Coordinates of C-alpha atoms in Angstrom, one line a residue:
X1 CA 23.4 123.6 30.5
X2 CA 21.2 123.1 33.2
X3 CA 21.9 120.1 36.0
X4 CA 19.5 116.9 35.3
X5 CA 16.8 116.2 37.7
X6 CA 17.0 120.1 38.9
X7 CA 13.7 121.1 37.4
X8 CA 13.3 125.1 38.9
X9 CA 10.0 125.3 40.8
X10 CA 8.5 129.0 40.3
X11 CA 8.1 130.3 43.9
X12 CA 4.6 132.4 45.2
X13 CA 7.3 136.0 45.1
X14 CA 8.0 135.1 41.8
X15 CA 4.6 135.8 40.1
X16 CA 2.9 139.1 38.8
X17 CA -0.3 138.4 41.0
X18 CA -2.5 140.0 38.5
X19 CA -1.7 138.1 35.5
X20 CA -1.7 135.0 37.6
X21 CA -5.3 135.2 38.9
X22 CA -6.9 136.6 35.4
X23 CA -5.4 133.8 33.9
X24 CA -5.8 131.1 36.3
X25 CA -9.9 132.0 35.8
X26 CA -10.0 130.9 31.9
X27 CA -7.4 127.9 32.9
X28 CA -9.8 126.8 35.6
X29 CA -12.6 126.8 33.6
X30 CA -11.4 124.8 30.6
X31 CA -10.0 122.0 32.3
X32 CA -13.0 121.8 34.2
X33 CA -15.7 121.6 31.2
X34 CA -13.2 119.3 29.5
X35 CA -13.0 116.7 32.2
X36 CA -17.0 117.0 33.7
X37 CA -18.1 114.2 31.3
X38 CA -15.6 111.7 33.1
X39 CA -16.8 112.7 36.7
X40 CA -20.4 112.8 35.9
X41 CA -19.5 109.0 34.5
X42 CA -17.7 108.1 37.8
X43 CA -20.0 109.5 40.0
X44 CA -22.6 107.6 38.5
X45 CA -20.6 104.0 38.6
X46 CA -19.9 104.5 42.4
X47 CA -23.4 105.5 43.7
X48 CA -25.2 102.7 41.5
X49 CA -25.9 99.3 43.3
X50 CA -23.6 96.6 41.9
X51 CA -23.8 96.6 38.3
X52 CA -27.9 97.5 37.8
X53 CA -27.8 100.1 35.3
X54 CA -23.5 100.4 33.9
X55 CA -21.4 97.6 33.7
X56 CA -18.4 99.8 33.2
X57 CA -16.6 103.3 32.0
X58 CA -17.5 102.9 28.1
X59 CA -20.7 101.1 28.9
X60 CA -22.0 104.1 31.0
X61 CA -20.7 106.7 28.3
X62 CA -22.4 104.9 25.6
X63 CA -25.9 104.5 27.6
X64 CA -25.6 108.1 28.6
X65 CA -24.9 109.6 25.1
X66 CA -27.4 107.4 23.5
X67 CA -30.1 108.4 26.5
X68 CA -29.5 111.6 26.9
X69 CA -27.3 113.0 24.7
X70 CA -24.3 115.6 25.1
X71 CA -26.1 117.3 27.1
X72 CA -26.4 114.1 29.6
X73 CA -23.1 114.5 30.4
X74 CA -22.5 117.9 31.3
X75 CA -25.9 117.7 34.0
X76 CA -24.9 119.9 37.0
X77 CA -22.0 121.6 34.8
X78 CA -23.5 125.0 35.2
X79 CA -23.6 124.8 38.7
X80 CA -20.2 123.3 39.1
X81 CA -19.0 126.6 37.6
X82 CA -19.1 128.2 40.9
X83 CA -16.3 125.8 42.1
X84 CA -14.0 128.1 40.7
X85 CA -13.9 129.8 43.2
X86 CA -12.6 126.9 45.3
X87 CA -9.8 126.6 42.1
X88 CA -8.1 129.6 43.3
X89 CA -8.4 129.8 46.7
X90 CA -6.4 126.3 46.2
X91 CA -3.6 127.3 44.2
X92 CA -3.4 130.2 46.8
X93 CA -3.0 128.2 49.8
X94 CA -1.1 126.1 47.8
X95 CA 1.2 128.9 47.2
X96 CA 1.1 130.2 50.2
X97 CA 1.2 127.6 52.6
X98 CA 4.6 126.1 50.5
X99 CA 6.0 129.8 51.0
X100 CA 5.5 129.5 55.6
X101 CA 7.2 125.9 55.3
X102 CA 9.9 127.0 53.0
X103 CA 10.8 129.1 56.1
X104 CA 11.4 126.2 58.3
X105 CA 12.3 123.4 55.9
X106 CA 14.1 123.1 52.5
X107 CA 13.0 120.0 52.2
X108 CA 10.5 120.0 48.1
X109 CA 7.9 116.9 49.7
X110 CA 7.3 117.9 53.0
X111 CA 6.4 121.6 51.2
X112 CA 4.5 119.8 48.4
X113 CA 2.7 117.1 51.2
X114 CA 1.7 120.6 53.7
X115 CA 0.6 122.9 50.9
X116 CA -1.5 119.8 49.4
X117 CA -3.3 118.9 52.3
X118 CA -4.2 122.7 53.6
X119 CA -5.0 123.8 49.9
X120 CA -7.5 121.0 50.1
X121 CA -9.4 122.0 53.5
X122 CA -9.6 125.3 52.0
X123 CA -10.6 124.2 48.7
X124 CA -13.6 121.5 50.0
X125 CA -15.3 123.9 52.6
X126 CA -16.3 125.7 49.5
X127 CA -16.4 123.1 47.2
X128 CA -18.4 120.4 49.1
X129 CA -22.0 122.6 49.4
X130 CA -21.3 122.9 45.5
X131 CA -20.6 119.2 44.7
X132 CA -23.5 118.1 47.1
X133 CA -26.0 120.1 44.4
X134 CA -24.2 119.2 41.4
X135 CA -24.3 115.3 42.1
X136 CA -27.6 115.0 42.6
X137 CA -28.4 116.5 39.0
X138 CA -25.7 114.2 37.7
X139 CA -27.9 111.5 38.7
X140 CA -31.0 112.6 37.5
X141 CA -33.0 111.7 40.5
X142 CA -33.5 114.0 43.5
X143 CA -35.8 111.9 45.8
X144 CA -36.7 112.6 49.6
X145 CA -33.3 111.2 50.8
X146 CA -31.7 111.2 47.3
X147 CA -31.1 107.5 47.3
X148 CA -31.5 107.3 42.9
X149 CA -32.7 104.2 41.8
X150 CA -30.8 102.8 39.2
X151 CA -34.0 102.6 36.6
X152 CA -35.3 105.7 37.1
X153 CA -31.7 107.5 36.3
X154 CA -32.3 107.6 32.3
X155 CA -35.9 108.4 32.3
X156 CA -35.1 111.6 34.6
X157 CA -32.1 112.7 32.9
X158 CA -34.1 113.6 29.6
X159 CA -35.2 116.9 31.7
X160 CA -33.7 119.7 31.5
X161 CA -30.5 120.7 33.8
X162 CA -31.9 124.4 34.8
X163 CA -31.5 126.8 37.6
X164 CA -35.1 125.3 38.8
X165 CA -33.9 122.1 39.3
X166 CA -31.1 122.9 41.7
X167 CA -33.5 125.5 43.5
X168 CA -35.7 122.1 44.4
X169 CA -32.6 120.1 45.2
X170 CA -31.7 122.9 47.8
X171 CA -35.0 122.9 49.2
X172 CA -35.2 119.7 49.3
X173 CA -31.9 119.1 51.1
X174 CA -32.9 121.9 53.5
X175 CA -35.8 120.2 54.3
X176 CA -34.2 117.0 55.2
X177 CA -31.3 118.5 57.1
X178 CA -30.7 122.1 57.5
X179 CA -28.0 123.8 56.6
X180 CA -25.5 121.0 57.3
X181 CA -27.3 118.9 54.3
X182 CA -25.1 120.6 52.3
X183 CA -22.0 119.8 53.9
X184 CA -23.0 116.1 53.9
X185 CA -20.4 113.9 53.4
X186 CA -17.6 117.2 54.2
X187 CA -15.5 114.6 56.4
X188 CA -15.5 112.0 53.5
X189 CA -14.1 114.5 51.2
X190 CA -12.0 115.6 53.4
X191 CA -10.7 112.4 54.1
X192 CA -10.6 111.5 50.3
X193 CA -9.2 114.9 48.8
X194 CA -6.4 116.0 51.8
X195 CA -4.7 112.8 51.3
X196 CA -4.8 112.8 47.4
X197 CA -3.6 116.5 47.3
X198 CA -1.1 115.9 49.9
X199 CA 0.5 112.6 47.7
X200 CA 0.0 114.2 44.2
X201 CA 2.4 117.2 44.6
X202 CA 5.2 115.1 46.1
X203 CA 4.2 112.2 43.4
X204 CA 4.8 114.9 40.8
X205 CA 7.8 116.3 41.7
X206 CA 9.5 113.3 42.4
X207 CA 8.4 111.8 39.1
X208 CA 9.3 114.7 36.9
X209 CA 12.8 114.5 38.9
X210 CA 13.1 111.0 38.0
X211 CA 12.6 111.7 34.2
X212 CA 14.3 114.4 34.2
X213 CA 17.5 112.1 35.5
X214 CA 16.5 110.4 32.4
X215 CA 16.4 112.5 29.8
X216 CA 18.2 113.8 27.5
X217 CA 19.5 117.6 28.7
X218 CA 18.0 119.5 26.1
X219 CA 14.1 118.2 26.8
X220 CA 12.0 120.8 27.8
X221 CA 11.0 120.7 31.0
X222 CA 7.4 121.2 30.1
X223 CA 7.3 118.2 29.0
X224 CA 8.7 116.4 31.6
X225 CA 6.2 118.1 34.2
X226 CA 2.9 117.2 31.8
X227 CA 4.2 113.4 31.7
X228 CA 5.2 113.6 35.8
X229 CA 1.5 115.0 36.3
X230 CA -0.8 111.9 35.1
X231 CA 1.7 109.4 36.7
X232 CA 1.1 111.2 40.4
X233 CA -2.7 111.0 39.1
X234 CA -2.9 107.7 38.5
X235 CA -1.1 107.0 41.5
X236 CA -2.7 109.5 44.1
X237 CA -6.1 108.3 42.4
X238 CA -5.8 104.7 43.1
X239 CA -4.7 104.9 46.6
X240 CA -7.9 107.0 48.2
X241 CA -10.3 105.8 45.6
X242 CA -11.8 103.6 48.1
X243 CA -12.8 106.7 50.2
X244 CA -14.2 108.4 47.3
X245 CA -16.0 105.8 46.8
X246 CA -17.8 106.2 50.2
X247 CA -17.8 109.9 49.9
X248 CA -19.7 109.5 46.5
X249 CA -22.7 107.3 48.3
X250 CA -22.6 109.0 51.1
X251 CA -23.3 112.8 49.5
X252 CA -25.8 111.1 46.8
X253 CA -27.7 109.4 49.6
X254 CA -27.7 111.4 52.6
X255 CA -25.8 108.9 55.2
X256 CA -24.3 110.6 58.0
X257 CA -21.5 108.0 59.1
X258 CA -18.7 107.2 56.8
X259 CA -17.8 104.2 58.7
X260 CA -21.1 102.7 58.5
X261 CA -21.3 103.4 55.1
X262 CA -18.4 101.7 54.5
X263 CA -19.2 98.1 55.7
X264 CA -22.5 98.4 54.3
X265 CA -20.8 98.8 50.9
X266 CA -18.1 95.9 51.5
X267 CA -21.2 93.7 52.9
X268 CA -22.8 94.3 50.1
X269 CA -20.6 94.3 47.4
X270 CA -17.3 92.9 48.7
X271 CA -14.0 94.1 48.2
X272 CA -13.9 94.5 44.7
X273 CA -16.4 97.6 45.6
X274 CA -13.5 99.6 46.6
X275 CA -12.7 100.1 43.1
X276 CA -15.9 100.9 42.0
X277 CA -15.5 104.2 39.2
X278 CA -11.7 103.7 39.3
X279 CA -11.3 103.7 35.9
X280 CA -13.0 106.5 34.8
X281 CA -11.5 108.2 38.4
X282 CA -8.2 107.8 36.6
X283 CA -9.3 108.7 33.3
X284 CA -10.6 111.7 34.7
X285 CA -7.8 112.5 36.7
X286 CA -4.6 111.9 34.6
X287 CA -5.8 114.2 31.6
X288 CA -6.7 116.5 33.9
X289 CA -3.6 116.4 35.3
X290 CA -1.9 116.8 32.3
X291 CA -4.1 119.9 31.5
X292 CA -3.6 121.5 35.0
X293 CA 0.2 120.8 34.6
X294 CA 0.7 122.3 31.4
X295 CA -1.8 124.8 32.4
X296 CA -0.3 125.5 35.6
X297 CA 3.2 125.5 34.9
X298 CA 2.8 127.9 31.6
X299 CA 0.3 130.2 33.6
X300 CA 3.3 130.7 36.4
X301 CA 6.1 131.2 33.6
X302 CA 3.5 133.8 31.7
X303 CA 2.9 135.3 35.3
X304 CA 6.4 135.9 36.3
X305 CA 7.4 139.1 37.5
X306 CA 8.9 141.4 34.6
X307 CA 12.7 141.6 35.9
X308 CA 12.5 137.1 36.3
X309 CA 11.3 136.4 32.7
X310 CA 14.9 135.4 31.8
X311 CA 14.0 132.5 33.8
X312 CA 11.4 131.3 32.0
X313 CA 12.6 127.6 30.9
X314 CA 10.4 125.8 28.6

């Protein structure tokens, strides 16, 4: 019988490296298109002015289905493809960055809070060209300075999503600012997605140790670690989603200061603006949690190295 709240944590050496990359790809790539509809959603309540077009989550799901379709809410899913790339180089320096603290501290959070927060740098730099692209043919509108209007988001988003559009995207964002256009708004995600990484490995641990205090001995473990991962979600998600928040308008409509855009968006629309897309933030982000959990978690069991798969505890 194993001890309750000890919940073993399947270590970088542990892992057949081959396995674990072939099947981190089709893992990636699954939770990714089953979660896109929620982010296109969010990204869309957050960059809208007020309430001009969506009034909330279900309202904006319902407009976007009955506007455009299915297909309206996977815009800019091909091209969001190429983020996984940024999936496993994260779960890399995840791995590896939790192996060079292990050597200096035992201690599970200060691990989980490092790996977080330098598996996110690495994991934006590529990501953040990527999301820049991929937002703008969310919103159906790719203007001069890509500030959509509100009205004109459902009469654009009948087009096509194609390889063509995001050609004139890039032009276009070359045009206005180089090669850095792409990386506009990099600080905002890094100031959005460091500190959610950083606080949703320790949230999870420390949540799947508290249920596992509370459970019965014979309760999988899996389990425990798929209802731990939503609860660190939920709770990572509502803490920064004020910064995504400006990281969202400032990407979609080329501002250069996030400070600026910030009291613009409190002048504007108060305090209550912080929460803007929270919602469907946290709808997005606890079933995806729950699908990288289980995901994660089974691919490092099914990747353990042949003389550890004794260990593998379910």
């Amino acid at each position: 019988m194993q001890q309750k709240g000890a919940i073993q944590i399947i270590e970088w050496e542990d892992l057949d490296k081959r396995k674990f990359y072939s099947l981190g790809v089709l893992m990636t790539l699954s939770t990714r298109a089953t979660v896109y509809p929620a982010s296109l959603i969010r990204t869309r309540l957050q960059v809208q002015k007020g309430k001009a077009l969506y009034s909330g989550t279900a309202d904006a799901f319902c407009k976007i289905l009955r506007a455009e379709g299915v297909r309206g809410l996977y815009r800019g899913f091909m091209i969001n493809t190429f983020t996984l790339v940024s999936g496993q180089a994260y779960i890399t320096t995840y791995e590896l960055a939790r192996r060079q603290v292990s050597r200096h501290s035992s201690s599970n959070t200060l691990k989980s809070v490092v790996a977080g927060g330098a598996a996110s740098l690495v994991a934006q730099t590529i990501t953040v060209p990527i999301d820049v692209v991929s937002q703008h043919l969310m919103m159906g509108e790719h203007s001069g300075r890509f500030k959509a209007k509100p009205k004109m988001m459902l009469a654009t988003a009948k087009r096509g999503t194609t390889f063509g559009q995001t050609r004139d995207i890039s032009v276009q964002i070359f045009a206005a600012d180089g090669f850095r256009g792409f990386y506009r708004g990099y600080v905002a995600s890094l100031l959005t997605y460091i500190p959610n990484s950083a606080l949703w490995w320790p949230f999870y641990h420390f949540y799947a140790e508290q249920l596992s205090l509370r459970a019965p001995s014979e309760c999988p473990h899996l389990l425990l670690q798929a209802l731990a991962g939503p609860m660190a979600a939920a709770t990572a998600s509502t803490i920064t989603n004020p910064m995504d928040v400006v990281r969202a308008r400032v990407q979609v409509e080329g501002r250069s200061s996030v400070v600026e855009t910030f009291k613009q968006l409190l002048a504007e629309e108060g305090l209550g603006a912080v929460t803007k897309g929270l919602s469907a933030r946290i709808i997005s982000s606890t079933p995806t949690s729950l699908l990288i959990v289980v995901g994660y978690e089974t691919l490092k069991r099914l990747s353990l190295r042949d003389d550890l798969v004794h260990y593998r505890h379910w």
